[in-house]
Structure formats: C-alpha cells, structure tokens
mmCIF file of C-alpha atoms in Angstrom:
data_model
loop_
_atom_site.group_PDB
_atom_site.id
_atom_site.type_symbol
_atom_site.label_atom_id
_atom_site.label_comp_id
_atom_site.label_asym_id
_atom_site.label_seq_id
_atom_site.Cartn_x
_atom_site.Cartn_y
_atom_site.Cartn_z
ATOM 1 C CA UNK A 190 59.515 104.984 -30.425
ATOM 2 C CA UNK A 191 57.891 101.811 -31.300
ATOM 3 C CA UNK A 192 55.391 100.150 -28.635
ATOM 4 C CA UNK A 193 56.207 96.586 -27.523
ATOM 5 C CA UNK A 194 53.360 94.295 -27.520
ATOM 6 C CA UNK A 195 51.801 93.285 -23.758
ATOM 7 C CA UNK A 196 51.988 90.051 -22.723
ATOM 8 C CA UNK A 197 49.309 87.405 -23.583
ATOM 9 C CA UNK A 198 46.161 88.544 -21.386
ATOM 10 C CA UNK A 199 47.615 91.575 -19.994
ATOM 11 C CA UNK A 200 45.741 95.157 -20.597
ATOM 12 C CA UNK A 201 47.484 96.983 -23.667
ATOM 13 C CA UNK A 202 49.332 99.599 -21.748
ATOM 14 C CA UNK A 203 49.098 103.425 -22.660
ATOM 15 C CA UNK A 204 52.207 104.913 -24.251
ATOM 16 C CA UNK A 205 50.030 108.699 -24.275
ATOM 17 C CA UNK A 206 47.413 109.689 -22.428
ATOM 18 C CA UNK A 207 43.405 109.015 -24.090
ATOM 19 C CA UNK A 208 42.382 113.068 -23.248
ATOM 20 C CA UNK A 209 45.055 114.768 -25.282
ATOM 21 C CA UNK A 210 43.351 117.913 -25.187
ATOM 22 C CA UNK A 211 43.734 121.601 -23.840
ATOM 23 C CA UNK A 212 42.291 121.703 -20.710
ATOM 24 C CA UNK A 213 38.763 124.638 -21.290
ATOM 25 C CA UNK A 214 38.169 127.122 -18.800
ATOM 26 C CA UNK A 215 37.587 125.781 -15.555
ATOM 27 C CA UNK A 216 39.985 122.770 -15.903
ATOM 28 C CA UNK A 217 43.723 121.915 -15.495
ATOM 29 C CA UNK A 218 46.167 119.101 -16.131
ATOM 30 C CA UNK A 219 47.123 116.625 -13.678
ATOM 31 C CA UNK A 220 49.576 113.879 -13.439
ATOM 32 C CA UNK A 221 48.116 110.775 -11.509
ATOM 33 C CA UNK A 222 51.367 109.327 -11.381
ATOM 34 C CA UNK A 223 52.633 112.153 -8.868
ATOM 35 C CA UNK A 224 49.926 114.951 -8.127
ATOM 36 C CA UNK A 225 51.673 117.664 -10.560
ATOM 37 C CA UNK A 226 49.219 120.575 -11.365
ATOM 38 C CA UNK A 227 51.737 123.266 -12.706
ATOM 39 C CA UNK A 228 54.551 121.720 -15.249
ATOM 40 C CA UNK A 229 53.919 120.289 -18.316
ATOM 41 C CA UNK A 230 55.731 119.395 -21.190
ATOM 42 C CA UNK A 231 53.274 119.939 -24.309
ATOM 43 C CA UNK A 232 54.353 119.090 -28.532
ATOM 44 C CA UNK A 233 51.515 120.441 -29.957
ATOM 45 C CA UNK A 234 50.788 121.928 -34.015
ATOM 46 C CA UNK A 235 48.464 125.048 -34.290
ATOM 47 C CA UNK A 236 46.819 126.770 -37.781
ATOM 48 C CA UNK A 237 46.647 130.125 -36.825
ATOM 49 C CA UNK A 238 45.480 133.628 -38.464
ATOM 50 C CA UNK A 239 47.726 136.783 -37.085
ATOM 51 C CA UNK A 240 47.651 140.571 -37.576
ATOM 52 C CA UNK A 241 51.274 141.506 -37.717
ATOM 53 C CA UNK A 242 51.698 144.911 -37.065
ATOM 54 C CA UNK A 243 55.197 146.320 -38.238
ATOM 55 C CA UNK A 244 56.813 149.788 -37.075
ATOM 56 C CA UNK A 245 59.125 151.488 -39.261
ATOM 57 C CA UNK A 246 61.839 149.776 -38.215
ATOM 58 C CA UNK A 247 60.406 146.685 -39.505
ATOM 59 C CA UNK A 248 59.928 144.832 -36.076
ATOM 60 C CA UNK A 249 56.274 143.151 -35.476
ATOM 61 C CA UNK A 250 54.366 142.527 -32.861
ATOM 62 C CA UNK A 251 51.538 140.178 -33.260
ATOM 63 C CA UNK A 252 48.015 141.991 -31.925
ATOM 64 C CA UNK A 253 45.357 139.486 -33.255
ATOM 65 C CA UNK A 254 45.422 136.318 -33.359
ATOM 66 C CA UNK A 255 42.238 133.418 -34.529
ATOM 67 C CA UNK A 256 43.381 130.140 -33.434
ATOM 68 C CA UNK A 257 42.004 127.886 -36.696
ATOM 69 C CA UNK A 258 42.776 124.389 -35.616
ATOM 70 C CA UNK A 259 45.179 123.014 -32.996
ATOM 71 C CA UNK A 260 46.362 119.548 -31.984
ATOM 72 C CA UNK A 261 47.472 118.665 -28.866
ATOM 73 C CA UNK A 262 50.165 115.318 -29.860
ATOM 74 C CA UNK A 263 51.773 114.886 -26.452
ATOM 75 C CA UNK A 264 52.090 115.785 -23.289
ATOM 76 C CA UNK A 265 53.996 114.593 -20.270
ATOM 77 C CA UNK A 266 54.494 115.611 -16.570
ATOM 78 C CA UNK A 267 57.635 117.904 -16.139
ATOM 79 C CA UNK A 268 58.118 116.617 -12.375
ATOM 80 C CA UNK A 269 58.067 112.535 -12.940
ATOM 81 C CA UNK A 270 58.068 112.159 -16.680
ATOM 82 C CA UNK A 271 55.002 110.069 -17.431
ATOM 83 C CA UNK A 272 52.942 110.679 -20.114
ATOM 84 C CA UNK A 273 50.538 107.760 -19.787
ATOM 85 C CA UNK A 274 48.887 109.660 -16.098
ATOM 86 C CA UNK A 275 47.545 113.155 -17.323
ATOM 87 C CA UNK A 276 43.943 113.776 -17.050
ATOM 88 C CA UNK A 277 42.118 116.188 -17.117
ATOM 89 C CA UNK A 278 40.465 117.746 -14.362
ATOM 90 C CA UNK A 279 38.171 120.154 -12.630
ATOM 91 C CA UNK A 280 40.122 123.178 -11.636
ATOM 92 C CA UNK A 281 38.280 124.398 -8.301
ATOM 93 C CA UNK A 282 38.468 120.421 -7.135
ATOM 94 C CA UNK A 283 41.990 119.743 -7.925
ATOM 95 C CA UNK A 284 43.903 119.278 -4.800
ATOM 96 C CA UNK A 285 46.637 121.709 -4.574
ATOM 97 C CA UNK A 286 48.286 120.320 -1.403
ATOM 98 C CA UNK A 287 49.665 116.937 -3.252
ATOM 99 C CA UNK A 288 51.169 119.372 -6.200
ATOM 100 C CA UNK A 289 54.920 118.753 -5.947
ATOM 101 C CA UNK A 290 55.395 122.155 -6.307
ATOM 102 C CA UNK A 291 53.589 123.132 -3.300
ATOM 103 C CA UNK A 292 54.942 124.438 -0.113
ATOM 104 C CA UNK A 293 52.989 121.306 1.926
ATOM 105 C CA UNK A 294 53.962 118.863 -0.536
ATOM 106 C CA UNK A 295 57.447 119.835 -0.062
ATOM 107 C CA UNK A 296 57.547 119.033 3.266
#
C-alpha cells in the first residue's frame, strides 16, 4: 500500500513501527495505541537449519532446529489494528492492568 505524502510542515507519519524486532528475553510487545501485551499479528521470513527425523511411516517431526537469520517485516496489534504503536518493552515493568485482555481492563 503506497504511503501518501504529509502535509507541508507536518511530521512524516509512521506506516510500521521503527523497532521491528523480536522482543529478547526479558521484553514483550506493546501497543501504545491501546495497552495490548498478548496479541499480535507478526509477517515475518526466517532461514532456518532443521533435523527432520522420519519414522517408518514416513511422518517427521522436527527435533533441532538453528535459527540462521530472521526478519521481522510487520507487525500490528490484534486488539486495535495499528501497526505504527508497538514498542518494545521491559517485561517485569509492563503494566498488565491496561492489557485489553485483562480481567481489570475489562471492566
């Protein structure tokens, strides 16, 4: 989907958030736009290296895998739909109770 231009002296506005990363241990996702901590909708394309392990059958079952390279291209809050308000964040400071998904938030 092509971007429209801002107008004349306005801020360019964000059609993606800048962090497009996954989050490392000890962080999380959050939506700005509405407080979600627990849906996300993520497009992202990984390079991996698997051990397939096949019975005699001929099913599999995957039991090693080395992620090689992985690129996170989009992601957008399941609740609201915005894509321009995830950040990343600490996990123990993230504040639950505004989660949409919480019992408090509910209401």
């Amino acid at each position: 989907m092509p971007t429209q231009d801002p107008p004349r002296g306005a801020p360019p506005v964000a059609d993606q958030t800048a962090d497009l990363r996954v989050p490392a241990d000890g962080e999380r996702w959050r939506c700005a736009g509405c407080g979600n901590l627990t849906r996300f909708d993520v497009t992202r394309t990984r390079r991996t290296t698997e051990y397939w392990h096949f019975d005699l059958a001929g099913e599999h079952q995957v039991e090693e895998e080395t992620v090689r390279s992985e690129d996170v291209e989009a992601v957008s809050c399941r609740w609201c739909g915005r894509s321009d308000a995830i950040e990343v964040v600490d996990r123990a400071s993230a504040d639950t109770t505004a989660d949409p998904a919480s019992d408090s938030a509910a209401g």
